[in-house]
Amino acid sequence: MPSSSTTTVTPSATAAAADGGVPAASTLWDVPPEEGESNAEDLIGAKGWEPSRQWRPVPWCWVPDWVAGGLGLLVLLPVAPFMAVLIGTGELSMALCLWVHRHSRGLFPALGRVVQRACATLGAHVLRDPRNADYLPWMIFLLLWAPSLFLWAMYRTATQGFDWTFFFVYHFLRIGPRFRFFARIHVLVHKEGHDHAGFFKPPFTFLNQLNQWVIGPFYGQVPNSYSIAHNKIHHQFHNALDDVHTNLDLDRTKPWSFVVYLPRFVLYWTGISPLIHFLYHREWKFARHMFQGMLAYYGGMAALCYWNPVFGLAYCIFPNTEDFIFFGGISYMWHCFLEPTDPFNQYVNSVTILKGKDNIWNEDFHVVHHHSPGTHWTDIPKHYQAHVELYRKYQATIFEDCEQGEMLFWLLAKKWDLLAQHFVDLNGKMTVEQKRELIIRRLSYTVGKARDEEGAKAKAAAAAASLKASKND
């Protein structure tokens, strides 16, 4: 908890505990200011921060932004055009799937119900929590699908060499219509990373970590990244300045800022910056687990590149680089808002999407995910409803009738009116223009570490003591 003038037990944290939720290990962001306090500089000063557009995290403080931006373009430009083609064809194929579904005379819904009942029965026998039975059809399918496609690609490359048509077909089939397969496996890896006891109960515990160690690598996922780097860094700092892929020092109203941000996300996604973070802080156990995942992933990649460099580039390296852009964009969007008058408020600093078009296992409730990561995904909407008055009180960053990809596009295209039209004011008082101004204010506020961190903390402590004294008088 930051050493500010705020109370040590926040209303939202107390409510989460009372509701049966599990507050995050660090409540860094969960610090709404005391009534009557509006000096945000004193709040961030307590952390040794200050409003800044010059500060950059290590190693980006050692190079100008144009260098980071240039590296970002090197990541973006070679991969983005092909990704755009995959996304476009994925949208068309999804439209076709929905048309077939509508004209199936109930066949596919009936088949879906049969699969659900079968997986519910199976889940009761193999899962620690039977509520996770919805995971099973996707895990079974992807466990068969992804390795089979990969072996097919190996065989075809060995016998016929590389060709662009098959390259496209492979990745189209791998990610699925409207990237359904791609999205499901990454959400499964995310859920698995947060479930420390594992999905499966004895004697099936050998299946725990199946997603991140067996299926995930076909989709560019480094094993142990979510369970170690995501949990122990991102969920400790909640995108604050010590988070290895923070974006709070960048003006998020500028599209160029995303390009500058990309290289720091690449270092995170590859495991490099988390490993350095753990070594620097002497967190040897975390460093060892992170290194094990990196060694297995990059060792396998190196072996396949040695066997056939073109195959390695097309079918091993490409999935990793597509994640840089997909998840770099999603990460950038989830935490791009910061309220200047209330900079540590978690209801503002994470995005919530209501009635989302792509809400896989309730991932759209990102505040709940940070606020109470132990809440089961089936209970997340209830958790939101139980705390909706706090969302209302703090004018939470909420959007509706959209999805992450749309929001990222609106953000990078500076479509402030579209963002404002989808922004939810739970108090029902704001005009569209006021919402627009709020969005821009929260996107443009930037912070950095003060050159004299101890001096900033001392100044903030003095201000807090003065405020306390004035209240006691």
XYZ file of C-alpha atoms in Angstrom:
473
model
C 0.000 0.000 0.000
C 1.400 3.409 -0.853
C 2.418 5.604 2.018
C -0.071 8.338 1.226
C -2.659 10.080 3.327
C -5.279 7.545 2.351
C -6.765 5.024 4.705
C -5.039 1.645 4.972
C -8.222 -0.348 4.361
C -10.167 0.889 1.371
C -13.930 0.562 0.977
C -13.585 -1.554 -2.135
C -11.083 -3.931 -0.576
C -13.320 -4.360 2.474
C -16.352 -4.980 0.299
C -14.469 -7.526 -1.775
C -13.484 -9.458 1.332
C -17.011 -9.325 2.705
C -18.354 -10.575 -0.592
C -16.071 -13.587 -0.474
C -13.749 -12.199 -3.140
C -9.999 -12.317 -2.771
C -8.397 -8.864 -2.925
C -5.217 -8.635 -4.939
C -1.991 -9.244 -3.026
C -1.049 -5.643 -3.717
C -3.777 -2.986 -3.568
C -1.511 -0.353 -5.054
C -4.186 1.041 -7.330
C -7.010 0.638 -4.865
C -6.446 3.971 -3.119
C -9.301 6.426 -3.560
C -8.468 9.748 -1.895
C -9.949 10.700 1.423
C -12.984 12.935 1.379
C -11.916 16.486 0.702
C -8.491 15.584 -0.621
C -7.880 16.507 -4.248
C -4.150 17.164 -4.449
C -3.137 14.408 -6.841
C 0.484 15.555 -6.865
C 0.716 14.752 -3.150
C -0.868 11.353 -3.789
C 1.622 10.391 -6.467
C 4.402 12.135 -4.574
C 3.944 9.608 -1.786
C 5.195 7.038 -4.283
C 8.072 9.225 -5.407
C 6.249 10.066 -8.638
C 5.476 13.326 -10.386
C 3.532 14.446 -13.473
C 5.992 13.927 -16.296
C 6.283 13.510 -20.050
C 10.041 12.932 -20.005
C 10.487 9.963 -17.644
C 10.873 6.512 -19.223
C 11.444 3.124 -17.571
C 14.699 1.208 -17.932
C 16.035 0.556 -20.570
C 13.969 3.083 -22.537
C 15.321 5.986 -20.487
C 18.674 5.352 -22.164
C 17.447 5.969 -25.731
C 15.246 8.653 -27.313
C 11.636 7.814 -28.114
C 12.346 7.736 -31.847
C 14.629 4.750 -31.284
C 11.944 2.899 -29.330
C 9.436 3.894 -31.993
C 11.740 2.634 -34.721
C 12.012 -0.710 -32.972
C 8.230 -0.717 -32.644
C 7.882 -0.228 -36.390
C 10.293 -3.117 -36.975
C 7.918 -5.280 -34.934
C 4.736 -3.902 -36.457
C 5.330 -3.496 -40.167
C 6.508 -6.992 -41.186
C 3.689 -8.766 -39.336
C 0.711 -6.392 -39.361
C -0.232 -6.712 -43.072
C -0.509 -10.486 -42.898
C -2.377 -10.224 -39.591
C -4.826 -7.834 -41.245
C -5.488 -10.430 -43.939
C -6.002 -13.132 -41.318
C -8.378 -10.917 -39.339
C -10.341 -9.988 -42.460
C -10.732 -13.577 -43.637
C -11.487 -14.603 -40.072
C -14.379 -12.149 -39.958
C -15.734 -13.465 -43.265
C -15.449 -17.081 -42.154
C -17.208 -16.253 -38.888
C -20.061 -14.679 -40.826
C -20.309 -17.876 -42.855
C -20.294 -19.997 -39.685
C -23.089 -17.890 -38.197
C -25.115 -18.232 -41.413
C -24.730 -22.021 -41.309
C -25.671 -21.981 -37.630
C -28.846 -20.005 -38.316
C -29.883 -22.385 -41.103
C -28.976 -25.606 -39.323
C -32.563 -26.162 -38.102
C -31.321 -26.443 -34.545
C -28.679 -29.089 -35.312
C -25.671 -27.153 -34.039
C -27.369 -25.853 -30.854
C -28.471 -29.411 -30.107
C -24.962 -30.714 -30.733
C -23.611 -27.984 -28.447
C -25.934 -29.059 -25.656
C -24.795 -32.676 -26.038
C -21.153 -31.601 -25.786
C -21.907 -29.422 -22.745
C -23.671 -32.255 -20.932
C -20.857 -34.676 -21.742
C -18.208 -32.228 -20.522
C -20.215 -31.460 -17.366
C -20.254 -35.181 -16.589
C -16.545 -35.501 -17.358
C -15.749 -32.367 -15.386
C -17.427 -33.734 -12.274
C -14.918 -36.598 -12.326
C -11.680 -34.836 -13.324
C -11.917 -31.151 -12.358
C -11.293 -29.618 -8.952
C -14.077 -27.151 -9.691
C -16.858 -28.583 -11.912
C -17.828 -25.015 -12.866
C -14.824 -25.094 -15.193
C -16.416 -27.773 -17.357
C -16.845 -25.174 -20.121
C -13.067 -25.260 -20.542
C -12.961 -28.945 -21.428
C -14.345 -28.983 -25.005
C -11.894 -26.259 -26.004
C -8.954 -27.929 -24.275
C -9.722 -31.306 -25.872
C -10.259 -29.813 -29.312
C -7.153 -27.602 -29.260
C -5.003 -30.396 -27.838
C -5.826 -32.385 -30.964
C -6.079 -29.503 -33.429
C -2.931 -27.437 -32.872
C -0.350 -30.280 -32.791
C -2.015 -31.981 -35.785
C -1.778 -28.798 -37.855
C 1.842 -28.346 -36.799
C 2.801 -31.902 -37.778
C 1.042 -31.394 -41.111
C 3.080 -28.229 -41.664
C 6.293 -30.080 -40.807
C 5.480 -32.919 -43.204
C 4.495 -30.601 -46.040
C 7.575 -28.427 -45.582
C 9.836 -31.495 -45.504
C 8.289 -32.982 -48.640
C 7.249 -29.962 -50.712
C 9.081 -27.007 -49.238
C 7.580 -23.667 -48.238
C 4.742 -22.027 -50.107
C 2.735 -18.933 -49.261
C -0.674 -20.485 -49.846
C -0.126 -23.198 -47.279
C 1.399 -20.642 -44.902
C -1.855 -18.694 -45.017
C -4.050 -21.823 -44.759
C -2.101 -23.080 -41.744
C -2.379 -19.863 -39.751
C -5.998 -19.338 -40.772
C -6.878 -22.812 -39.494
C -4.730 -22.337 -36.399
C -6.408 -19.147 -35.202
C -9.911 -20.154 -36.391
C -12.934 -18.141 -37.597
C -12.702 -14.682 -36.101
C -9.645 -15.976 -34.187
C -11.884 -18.120 -31.928
C -9.226 -20.786 -31.363
C -6.504 -18.213 -30.779
C -8.598 -16.270 -28.275
C -9.769 -19.336 -26.353
C -6.333 -20.796 -25.804
C -4.889 -17.514 -24.591
C -7.767 -17.035 -22.158
C -7.295 -20.626 -20.994
C -3.589 -19.995 -20.413
C -4.515 -16.835 -18.504
C -7.062 -18.662 -16.343
C -4.644 -21.533 -15.793
C -1.907 -19.140 -14.758
C -4.116 -17.725 -12.006
C -5.332 -21.120 -10.786
C -2.323 -22.121 -8.692
C -3.896 -25.386 -7.535
C -4.591 -26.377 -11.139
C -7.784 -27.241 -12.982
C -7.551 -30.981 -12.387
C -7.862 -33.056 -9.237
C -6.019 -36.289 -8.436
C -5.288 -38.593 -10.172
C -5.478 -36.205 -13.151
C -3.132 -33.526 -11.830
C -0.604 -34.390 -14.542
C -2.948 -32.463 -16.871
C -2.425 -29.230 -14.939
C -0.439 -26.658 -16.937
C -1.534 -28.441 -20.137
C -2.537 -25.177 -21.779
C 0.648 -23.211 -21.201
C 3.115 -26.067 -21.677
C 1.517 -28.123 -24.480
C -1.040 -26.087 -26.448
C 0.081 -22.516 -25.752
C 3.466 -22.695 -27.547
C 1.682 -23.303 -30.864
C 0.108 -19.886 -30.290
C 3.274 -18.019 -29.328
C 2.932 -18.450 -25.562
C 6.083 -18.852 -23.440
C 5.367 -21.419 -20.678
C 5.199 -20.014 -17.135
C 4.770 -16.465 -18.425
C 1.260 -16.011 -17.065
C 1.754 -17.957 -13.856
C 4.995 -16.150 -13.031
C 5.546 -12.882 -14.939
C 1.884 -11.881 -15.205
C 1.018 -12.791 -11.629
C 4.157 -11.685 -9.833
C 4.782 -8.439 -11.714
C 1.641 -7.176 -13.449
C -0.655 -8.149 -10.581
C 1.745 -6.716 -8.046
C 2.060 -3.310 -9.705
C -1.180 -3.104 -11.733
C 0.460 -1.205 -14.592
C 2.211 1.212 -12.225
C 5.658 2.547 -13.067
C 7.468 -0.539 -11.775
C 5.414 -2.798 -14.030
C 7.738 -3.899 -16.831
C 5.170 -2.960 -19.489
C 3.635 0.158 -17.983
C 2.236 2.770 -20.383
C 1.556 5.534 -17.851
C 4.558 7.593 -18.963
C 3.180 7.814 -22.521
C 0.487 10.149 -23.806
C -2.133 7.588 -24.832
C -4.007 10.126 -26.987
C -1.152 9.877 -29.508
C -1.056 6.821 -31.817
C 2.744 7.033 -31.923
C 2.820 6.231 -28.207
C 1.593 2.709 -28.955
C 4.468 2.203 -31.390
C 6.890 3.440 -28.709
C 5.216 1.078 -26.222
C 5.505 -2.054 -28.368
C 9.197 -2.843 -27.694
C 8.674 -2.820 -23.927
C 5.778 -5.247 -24.374
C 7.979 -7.436 -26.590
C 10.547 -7.660 -23.794
C 7.759 -8.657 -21.414
C 6.097 -11.208 -23.715
C 9.380 -12.913 -24.574
C 10.193 -13.223 -20.862
C 13.325 -11.086 -21.029
C 12.263 -8.146 -18.842
C 10.470 -10.353 -16.258
C 13.599 -12.522 -15.932
C 15.793 -9.430 -15.465
C 13.268 -8.037 -12.950
C 13.342 -11.212 -10.864
C 17.130 -11.457 -10.969
C 17.520 -7.783 -10.019
C 15.177 -8.204 -7.051
C 16.789 -11.535 -6.064
C 13.543 -13.412 -6.516
C 15.400 -16.557 -7.450
C 12.458 -18.952 -7.430
C 10.468 -16.818 -9.869
C 13.549 -16.305 -12.032
C 14.140 -20.064 -12.165
C 10.558 -20.815 -13.228
C 10.648 -18.037 -15.807
C 13.935 -19.309 -17.207
C 12.634 -22.881 -17.394
C 9.719 -21.785 -19.553
C 11.947 -19.657 -21.787
C 14.515 -22.444 -22.133
C 11.886 -24.977 -23.186
C 10.168 -22.606 -25.615
C 13.181 -21.018 -27.259
C 15.154 -24.256 -27.143
C 12.410 -25.988 -29.124
C 12.194 -23.032 -31.485
C 15.969 -23.075 -32.045
C 15.938 -26.814 -32.762
C 13.209 -26.422 -35.378
C 14.963 -23.428 -36.933
C 18.132 -25.499 -37.139
C 16.198 -28.287 -38.882
C 14.630 -25.862 -41.360
C 15.144 -22.106 -40.900
C 12.212 -21.165 -43.149
C 9.885 -23.540 -41.285
C 11.072 -22.145 -37.966
C 10.454 -18.572 -39.093
C 7.030 -19.269 -40.622
C 5.527 -21.618 -38.043
C 7.415 -20.992 -34.782
C 8.608 -17.388 -34.749
C 5.571 -15.884 -36.498
C 3.034 -16.962 -33.791
C 5.249 -15.335 -31.185
C 5.474 -12.077 -33.140
C 1.722 -11.947 -33.829
C 1.213 -12.000 -30.064
C 3.415 -8.931 -29.719
C 0.833 -6.948 -31.639
C -2.392 -8.665 -30.524
C -1.633 -8.670 -26.829
C 0.491 -5.559 -26.874
C -2.623 -3.776 -28.133
C -4.937 -5.426 -25.609
C -2.567 -4.711 -22.712
C -2.168 -1.104 -23.842
C -5.953 -0.670 -24.034
C -6.866 -2.327 -20.706
C -4.833 0.173 -18.680
C -4.687 3.347 -20.746
C -6.832 5.518 -18.442
C -5.532 7.502 -15.476
C -7.576 10.114 -13.630
C -5.400 13.147 -12.727
C -7.486 13.949 -9.631
C -7.535 10.353 -8.361
C -4.469 8.622 -9.835
C -4.535 5.404 -7.777
C -8.152 4.474 -8.322
C -8.437 0.954 -9.655
C -11.989 1.503 -10.902
C -10.592 4.087 -13.298
C -7.264 2.520 -14.193
C -8.684 -0.750 -15.514
C -11.389 -0.968 -18.171
C -14.734 -2.713 -17.716
C -16.801 -3.667 -20.761
C -20.512 -4.383 -20.327
C -22.505 -6.342 -22.901
C -19.223 -7.032 -24.661
C -19.217 -8.609 -28.091
C -16.279 -10.865 -27.243
C -16.554 -11.570 -23.523
C -14.812 -14.922 -23.149
C -15.373 -16.363 -19.673
C -16.024 -12.853 -18.319
C -12.596 -11.446 -19.178
C -14.282 -8.103 -19.967
C -14.593 -7.299 -16.249
C -10.972 -6.259 -15.955
C -11.441 -4.310 -12.726
C -12.692 -7.466 -11.011
C -9.754 -9.378 -12.454
C -7.310 -6.989 -10.752
C -9.432 -6.270 -7.701
C -10.275 -9.863 -6.860
C -8.348 -12.308 -9.081
C -9.482 -15.239 -6.937
C -13.133 -14.705 -7.872
C -14.300 -17.558 -10.078
C -15.173 -16.495 -13.603
C -18.801 -17.566 -13.180
C -19.120 -15.210 -10.178
C -17.485 -12.167 -11.767
C -20.764 -10.481 -12.891
C -22.090 -10.907 -9.327
C -18.910 -9.326 -7.968
C -19.423 -6.376 -10.296
C -23.044 -5.961 -9.196
C -22.074 -6.221 -5.525
C -19.677 -3.295 -5.962
C -21.556 -1.299 -8.569
C -22.000 1.651 -6.176
C -18.227 2.020 -5.997
C -18.046 1.985 -9.778
C -20.702 4.691 -9.734
C -18.982 6.721 -6.997
C -15.615 6.811 -8.746
C -16.964 7.307 -12.293
C -15.358 4.035 -13.325
C -13.968 3.559 -16.810
C -16.804 1.508 -18.302
C -17.792 0.964 -21.915
C -20.606 -1.092 -23.406
C -21.652 -2.778 -26.660
C -18.092 -3.064 -27.942
C -14.990 -5.214 -27.673
C -11.275 -4.791 -27.018
C -10.297 -4.728 -30.692
C -12.841 -2.025 -31.509
C -11.728 0.062 -28.556
C -8.074 -0.232 -29.541
C -8.912 0.874 -33.078
C -10.944 3.842 -31.794
C -8.088 4.764 -29.465
C -5.388 4.630 -32.136
C -7.626 6.334 -34.722
C -8.509 9.051 -32.172
C -12.221 8.304 -32.518
C -13.071 10.146 -29.319
C -16.748 10.547 -30.206
C -17.178 6.792 -30.682
C -15.456 6.104 -27.387
C -17.679 8.699 -25.715
C -20.839 7.197 -27.217
C -19.947 3.816 -25.728
C -18.769 5.205 -22.372
C -21.118 4.308 -19.509
C -21.956 6.983 -16.950
C -23.635 5.021 -14.170
C -24.820 8.300 -12.669
C -26.619 9.230 -15.882
C -25.533 12.876 -15.758
C -22.809 13.298 -18.366
C -23.339 14.530 -21.909
C -21.428 12.946 -24.785
C -19.162 15.990 -24.895
C -18.405 15.673 -21.175
C -17.603 11.994 -21.656
C -15.290 12.924 -24.502
C -13.459 15.438 -22.327
C -13.179 12.890 -19.504
C -11.734 10.260 -21.832
C -9.134 12.613 -23.289
C -8.162 13.874 -19.828
C -7.613 10.343 -18.544
C -5.667 9.330 -21.647
C -3.378 12.343 -21.745
C -2.287 12.391 -18.085
C 1.248 11.001 -17.746
C 3.426 10.316 -14.723
C 7.026 9.358 -14.037
C 9.387 8.827 -11.158
C 10.713 12.020 -9.608
C 14.428 12.706 -9.931
C 14.458 13.142 -6.166
C 12.128 10.319 -5.137
C 12.847 10.664 -1.418
C 12.305 14.421 -1.599
C 8.959 13.910 -3.334
C 7.937 11.404 -0.664
C 8.964 13.790 2.122
C 6.996 16.630 0.544
C 3.935 14.413 0.217
C 4.283 13.237 3.828
C 4.459 16.830 5.002
C 1.348 17.672 2.975
C -0.470 14.681 4.454
C 0.503 15.692 7.971
C -0.699 19.231 7.305
C -3.993 17.931 5.952
C -4.459 15.687 8.976
C -3.693 18.551 11.336
C -6.185 20.831 9.588
C -8.875 18.163 9.886
C -8.191 17.750 13.612
C -8.458 21.519 14.261
